[in-house]
Amino acid sequence: MKEKLCTLREAVARFVPDGASVALGVQLESMIPFAAGHEIIRQGMRSLTLVGPISDILFDQMIGAGCVQRVIAAWVGNVMMGSAYNFRRAVEDGVPHALDVVDHTNFTLALALHAAALGVPFLPTYTAGGSSVAARSPDIAELQAPFTGEKMRAVRAISPDVTIVQAQRADPSGNAHVWGNLGVLPDAVHAAKRVIVVAEEIVAPKVIASDPNRTVIPGFLVSAVAEVPFGAHPSPVQGYYNRDNEYYGEYHRTTRTRPEFEAWLEDWIIGVKDRKGYLGRLGQARVDSLKVRKHAWSVRADFGS
Amino acid sequence: MRYTPAELMVAAAAREIRDGEVVFVGMRLPLIAFVVAKNTHAPSAVGVFENGVLRDTPARELLFTMSDGPNITGALSCLSMLECMALLQRGRVSLGFLGAAEVDRHGNLNSTEVRDAAGKTTRLPGSGGACDIAALAKRFVALLDHQKFRLPEKVHCVTSPGFGPWRSGRLAQGGPAAVITTKAVLRFSPAGEAYLHSHHPGTSIAEVLANTGWPLQVSPEARETPPPTRQELRAIRAYDRQGFWTR
């Protein structure tokens, strides 16, 4: 299989053009590809459509940086702290520019991606009955079920131009192991036209092949794979590092106004060259404090025959 | 024993969980309510988290989000969101918890956007899984900061449906069971209208009525909400040691 290993900078430059729809943060609060989002901001991509179930501050940063025209999501904020201010400023005041929001529920977003993964134009569901989310959404329509005649709702398929996922480990062909909560990862990977894998570590193909049930991302769906240790900070990666709770609190306190956010953006994203520079800014002591405190290894499974 | 309003709310939320039930847990205070219920009266309850995690034991330390490392370590199963939502839609989830900015007379919830008296709109984070829990769990419990503007007669935007004409067909088997606020516990009549079930110690029925945006019915058996027990407080404090969520 063709080798797809490259730097994150190359992957973003090649596969995230202006105007693209990009699924990010598909595992909810963990394994959010912050390094990839920051690289998109540094490269100054514009008019993106962001797709995700919930977004724990990454969408907010990209909106504040002016990269985003539309958000298709169920929840945008700061999970631990509440509101995210750039999202609010964009919707309420058009700062830095107007933002189009297509509201979903977590389930309807999962169904939209699952429909695209199945290659069908919609899927039926009972959720969102009586909700303004369904009434206002261009992606949710009423449906009379065949066979039973029930009133249901149809959710339109969403096929992102590119899905960016954080993985624990991948081989140079993009075959990737992911463990822990999966969120909408399997659907977002299969729904997308292209996939970028950001891995904590690149390992030999035989490591991935040793445990095929953990290979949630088959390499033939992947366009690029980059090795970026600590690429999901401040979100956690199971078995690698814990969530940096204090960082979310600091972000909440230091981005309340537009000038404060601009200073934050310069400090943490524009003013650093790449993830290495970001981790240097963070400091080794803080990086070390987040590492796994107590290992919990799974017992090996015998794949022999 | 002294306690905070949040501790009382967590204890009241935990008591809504019956032993053996499958519970859709959600964010913030319910994360602790599930742990308290597991450690007290509902040791066999199973937690479903929309990120894909199923748990039949409480997480070993405090969670700030459902995807924190300790919620994965020792989980019953790690799946995808679609599989957890399938449990919900299939009717296997007895109870779900959710928060909201506004709750109205019929238990409709708004977490999308609110408008103040001057007409200025404030954008809120959105549904997340709240709409799905409200629509599809067999019953749901909402948690709310009790202020008059948060309890309007009719919410500006129905993010998560309470009782209404859409509670037919598959949705007829669900609806709000309780709204636990910082002042009271509201429950719902067979007609789907909220009434005062209990007021918390330190408040009065009059205070609850004065801070509710419609003429709230009061149950003839309305009483004071039982304060958290010593055992409940121990379970809360052993978990939220710094009081991040409950102080």
Tab-separated table of N, CA and C in Angstrom, chain B residues 66-146:
chain	number	residue	atom	x	y	z
B	66	MET	N	-17.428	13.560	30.153
B	66	MET	CA	-17.674	12.118	30.075
B	66	MET	C	-16.546	11.378	29.354
B	67	SER	N	-15.690	12.106	28.626
B	67	SER	CA	-14.608	11.453	27.886
B	67	SER	C	-13.279	11.495	28.629
B	68	ASP	N	-13.280	11.941	29.883
B	68	ASP	CA	-12.043	11.952	30.677
B	68	ASP	C	-11.523	10.523	30.852
B	69	GLY	N	-10.196	10.407	30.944
B	69	GLY	CA	-9.559	9.097	31.092
B	69	GLY	C	-10.211	8.177	32.113
B	70	PRO	N	-10.503	8.660	33.330
B	70	PRO	CA	-11.072	7.760	34.350
B	70	PRO	C	-12.441	7.180	33.979
B	71	ASN	N	-13.159	7.808	33.037
B	71	ASN	CA	-14.447	7.236	32.625
B	71	ASN	C	-14.261	6.091	31.624
B	72	ILE	N	-13.066	6.016	31.035
B	72	ILE	CA	-12.776	4.960	30.062
B	72	ILE	C	-12.155	3.757	30.790
B	73	THR	N	-11.239	4.042	31.716
B	73	THR	CA	-10.600	2.976	32.483
B	73	THR	C	-11.675	2.182	33.230
B	74	GLY	N	-11.710	0.881	33.005
B	74	GLY	CA	-12.677	0.046	33.717
B	74	GLY	C	-14.101	0.154	33.199
B	75	ALA	N	-14.300	0.741	32.012
B	75	ALA	CA	-15.651	0.838	31.449
B	75	ALA	C	-16.192	-0.554	31.136
B	76	LEU	N	-17.520	-0.652	31.093
B	76	LEU	CA	-18.161	-1.906	30.688
B	76	LEU	C	-17.934	-2.137	29.200
B	77	SER	N	-18.016	-1.054	28.416
B	77	SER	CA	-17.847	-1.169	26.971
B	77	SER	C	-17.537	0.204	26.399
B	78	CYS	N	-16.714	0.232	25.369
B	78	CYS	CA	-16.467	1.479	24.640
B	78	CYS	C	-16.946	1.293	23.210
B	79	LEU	N	-18.011	1.999	22.858
B	79	LEU	CA	-18.667	1.841	21.562
B	79	LEU	C	-18.649	3.178	20.844
B	80	SER	N	-19.521	3.285	19.840
B	80	SER	CA	-19.682	4.563	19.151
B	80	SER	C	-20.959	5.239	19.643
B	81	MET	N	-21.108	6.506	19.295
B	81	MET	CA	-22.310	7.242	19.665
B	81	MET	C	-23.561	6.587	19.082
B	82	LEU	N	-23.440	6.133	17.842
B	82	LEU	CA	-24.612	5.552	17.180
B	82	LEU	C	-25.163	4.370	17.985
B	83	GLU	N	-24.277	3.564	18.552
B	83	GLU	CA	-24.719	2.396	19.318
B	83	GLU	C	-25.407	2.817	20.625
B	84	CYS	N	-24.927	3.908	21.233
B	84	CYS	CA	-25.573	4.402	22.464
B	84	CYS	C	-26.930	5.024	22.144
B	85	MET	N	-26.990	5.773	21.033
B	85	MET	CA	-28.262	6.365	20.618
B	85	MET	C	-29.244	5.269	20.199
B	86	ALA	N	-28.716	4.160	19.678
B	86	ALA	CA	-29.583	3.029	19.317
B	86	ALA	C	-30.243	2.459	20.570
B	87	LEU	N	-29.491	2.359	21.668
B	87	LEU	CA	-30.086	1.887	22.935
B	87	LEU	C	-31.248	2.794	23.330
B	88	LEU	N	-31.034	4.093	23.143
B	88	LEU	CA	-32.046	5.084	23.509
B	88	LEU	C	-33.283	4.936	22.606
B	89	GLN	N	-33.057	4.917	21.297
B	89	GLN	CA	-34.187	4.876	20.356
B	89	GLN	C	-34.927	3.536	20.433
B	90	ARG	N	-34.177	2.466	20.730
B	90	ARG	CA	-34.760	1.127	20.830
B	90	ARG	C	-35.627	0.974	22.080
B	91	GLY	N	-35.535	1.965	23.000
B	91	GLY	CA	-36.355	1.926	24.200
B	91	GLY	C	-35.722	1.195	25.369
B	92	ARG	N	-34.403	1.085	25.359
B	92	ARG	CA	-33.730	0.365	26.441
B	92	ARG	C	-33.221	1.290	27.543
B	93	VAL	N	-33.453	2.588	27.410
B	93	VAL	CA	-32.971	3.538	28.417
B	93	VAL	C	-34.151	4.044	29.237
B	94	SER	N	-34.105	3.795	30.565
B	94	SER	CA	-35.223	4.159	31.435
B	94	SER	C	-35.261	5.644	31.726
B	95	LEU	N	-34.076	6.214	31.928
B	95	LEU	CA	-34.007	7.575	32.466
B	95	LEU	C	-32.842	8.304	31.839
B	96	GLY	N	-33.063	9.584	31.508
B	96	GLY	CA	-31.974	10.419	31.010
B	96	GLY	C	-31.948	11.736	31.763
B	97	PHE	N	-30.746	12.300	31.925
B	97	PHE	CA	-30.585	13.591	32.600
B	97	PHE	C	-30.166	14.641	31.598
B	98	LEU	N	-30.650	15.854	31.787
B	98	LEU	CA	-30.167	16.949	30.960
B	98	LEU	C	-30.322	18.283	31.681
B	99	GLY	N	-29.537	19.229	31.226
B	99	GLY	CA	-29.603	20.586	31.777
B	99	GLY	C	-30.244	21.499	30.745
B	100	ALA	N	-30.597	22.714	31.144
B	100	ALA	CA	-31.183	23.659	30.196
B	100	ALA	C	-31.069	25.065	30.749
B	101	ALA	N	-31.203	26.031	29.844
B	101	ALA	CA	-31.245	27.436	30.260
B	101	ALA	C	-32.658	27.838	30.651
B	102	GLU	N	-33.649	27.226	29.983
B	102	GLU	CA	-35.057	27.531	30.259
B	102	GLU	C	-35.890	26.248	30.246
B	103	VAL	N	-36.871	26.214	31.155
B	103	VAL	CA	-37.850	25.118	31.159
B	103	VAL	C	-39.233	25.758	31.256
B	104	ASP	N	-40.190	25.273	30.477
B	104	ASP	CA	-41.521	25.897	30.537
B	104	ASP	C	-42.565	25.016	31.222
B	105	ARG	N	-43.801	25.522	31.197
B	105	ARG	CA	-44.932	24.922	31.902
B	105	ARG	C	-45.146	23.444	31.557
B	106	HIS	N	-44.815	23.069	30.325
B	106	HIS	CA	-45.041	21.690	29.883
B	106	HIS	C	-43.753	20.892	29.750
B	107	GLY	N	-42.692	21.412	30.381
B	107	GLY	CA	-41.442	20.647	30.412
B	107	GLY	C	-40.637	20.712	29.128
B	108	ASN	N	-40.951	21.689	28.264
B	108	ASN	CA	-40.095	21.901	27.096
B	108	ASN	C	-38.837	22.634	27.537
B	109	LEU	N	-37.714	22.277	26.929
B	109	LEU	CA	-36.431	22.832	27.361
B	109	LEU	C	-35.770	23.609	26.238
B	110	ASN	N	-35.130	24.704	26.624
B	110	ASN	CA	-34.394	25.499	25.645
B	110	ASN	C	-32.925	25.569	26.041
B	111	SER	N	-32.050	25.120	25.158
B	111	SER	CA	-30.609	25.317	25.358
B	111	SER	C	-29.969	25.784	24.049
B	112	THR	N	-30.770	26.419	23.177
B	112	THR	CA	-30.263	26.878	21.881
B	112	THR	C	-29.997	28.378	21.877
B	113	GLU	N	-31.024	29.176	22.213
B	113	GLU	CA	-30.824	30.631	22.288
B	113	GLU	C	-31.908	31.244	23.151
B	114	VAL	N	-31.556	32.327	23.849
B	114	VAL	CA	-32.545	33.024	24.676
B	114	VAL	C	-32.578	34.491	24.264
B	115	ARG	N	-33.725	35.136	24.519
B	115	ARG	CA	-33.866	36.571	24.240
B	115	ARG	C	-34.198	37.286	25.524
B	116	ASP	N	-33.531	38.414	25.771
B	116	ASP	CA	-33.865	39.185	26.969
B	116	ASP	C	-35.013	40.146	26.631
B	117	ALA	N	-35.448	40.897	27.656
B	117	ALA	CA	-36.616	41.775	27.496
B	117	ALA	C	-36.394	42.798	26.379
B	118	ALA	N	-35.142	43.207	26.180
B	118	ALA	CA	-34.838	44.204	25.145
B	118	ALA	C	-34.754	43.584	23.744
B	119	GLY	N	-34.889	42.247	23.678
B	119	GLY	CA	-34.869	41.589	22.374
B	119	GLY	C	-33.500	41.127	21.938
B	120	LYS	N	-32.494	41.316	22.793
B	120	LYS	CA	-31.126	40.879	22.453
B	120	LYS	C	-31.044	39.353	22.597
B	121	THR	N	-30.529	38.714	21.558
B	121	THR	CA	-30.419	37.257	21.552
B	121	THR	C	-29.070	36.822	22.103
B	122	THR	N	-29.093	35.839	22.988
B	122	THR	CA	-27.858	35.210	23.446
B	122	THR	C	-27.822	33.800	22.907
B	123	ARG	N	-26.766	33.492	22.178
B	123	ARG	CA	-26.626	32.155	21.614
B	123	ARG	C	-26.043	31.219	22.678
B	124	LEU	N	-26.700	30.080	22.870
B	124	LEU	CA	-26.236	29.068	23.820
B	124	LEU	C	-25.587	27.930	23.041
B	125	PRO	N	-24.917	27.007	23.733
B	125	PRO	CA	-24.185	25.969	22.987
B	125	PRO	C	-25.040	25.075	22.079
B	126	GLY	N	-26.312	24.788	22.455
B	126	GLY	CA	-27.136	23.948	21.590
B	126	GLY	C	-27.594	22.669	22.278
B	127	SER	N	-28.145	21.754	21.492
B	127	SER	CA	-28.758	20.538	22.046
B	127	SER	C	-27.742	19.567	22.616
B	128	GLY	N	-26.633	19.336	21.881
B	128	GLY	CA	-25.851	18.137	22.205
B	128	GLY	C	-26.800	16.961	22.096
B	129	GLY	N	-26.804	16.091	23.098
B	129	GLY	CA	-27.716	14.944	23.077
B	129	GLY	C	-29.026	15.208	23.796
B	130	ALA	N	-29.244	16.446	24.273
B	130	ALA	CA	-30.408	16.722	25.126
B	130	ALA	C	-31.728	16.417	24.423
B	131	CYS	N	-31.849	16.865	23.182
B	131	CYS	CA	-33.102	16.627	22.442
B	131	CYS	C	-33.365	15.125	22.302
B	132	ASP	N	-32.317	14.369	22.054
B	132	ASP	CA	-32.458	12.916	21.872
B	132	ASP	C	-32.913	12.243	23.170
B	133	ILE	N	-32.329	12.675	24.293
B	133	ILE	CA	-32.703	12.127	25.598
B	133	ILE	C	-34.168	12.467	25.890
B	134	ALA	N	-34.536	13.749	25.671
B	134	ALA	CA	-35.909	14.190	25.959
B	134	ALA	C	-36.917	13.437	25.098
B	135	ALA	N	-36.571	13.237	23.825
B	135	ALA	CA	-37.518	12.588	22.916
B	135	ALA	C	-37.623	11.091	23.179
B	136	LEU	N	-36.512	10.445	23.530
B	136	LEU	CA	-36.457	8.986	23.422
B	136	LEU	C	-36.296	8.206	24.730
B	137	ALA	N	-35.841	8.843	25.811
B	137	ALA	CA	-35.747	8.113	27.081
B	137	ALA	C	-37.156	7.884	27.613
B	138	LYS	N	-37.358	6.824	28.410
B	138	LYS	CA	-38.713	6.553	28.920
B	138	LYS	C	-39.156	7.652	29.874
B	139	ARG	N	-38.199	8.272	30.573
B	139	ARG	CA	-38.514	9.488	31.322
B	139	ARG	C	-37.235	10.292	31.425
B	140	PHE	N	-37.360	11.601	31.606
B	140	PHE	CA	-36.155	12.407	31.774
B	140	PHE	C	-36.297	13.383	32.919
B	141	VAL	N	-35.152	13.775	33.442
B	141	VAL	CA	-35.080	14.707	34.556
B	141	VAL	C	-34.181	15.863	34.123
B	142	ALA	N	-34.677	17.096	34.279
B	142	ALA	CA	-33.895	18.274	33.908
B	142	ALA	C	-33.415	18.989	35.160
B	143	LEU	N	-32.221	19.550	35.087
B	143	LEU	CA	-31.669	20.338	36.188
B	143	LEU	C	-31.567	21.793	35.752
B	144	LEU	N	-31.914	22.712	36.668
B	144	LEU	CA	-32.056	24.113	36.271
B	144	LEU	C	-31.778	25.046	37.447
B	145	ASP	N	-31.148	26.178	37.136
B	145	ASP	CA	-30.963	27.268	38.091
B	145	ASP	C	-32.305	28.012	38.180
B	146	HIS	N	-32.941	28.011	39.362
B	146	HIS	CA	-34.309	28.530	39.467
B	146	HIS	C	-34.344	30.061	39.519
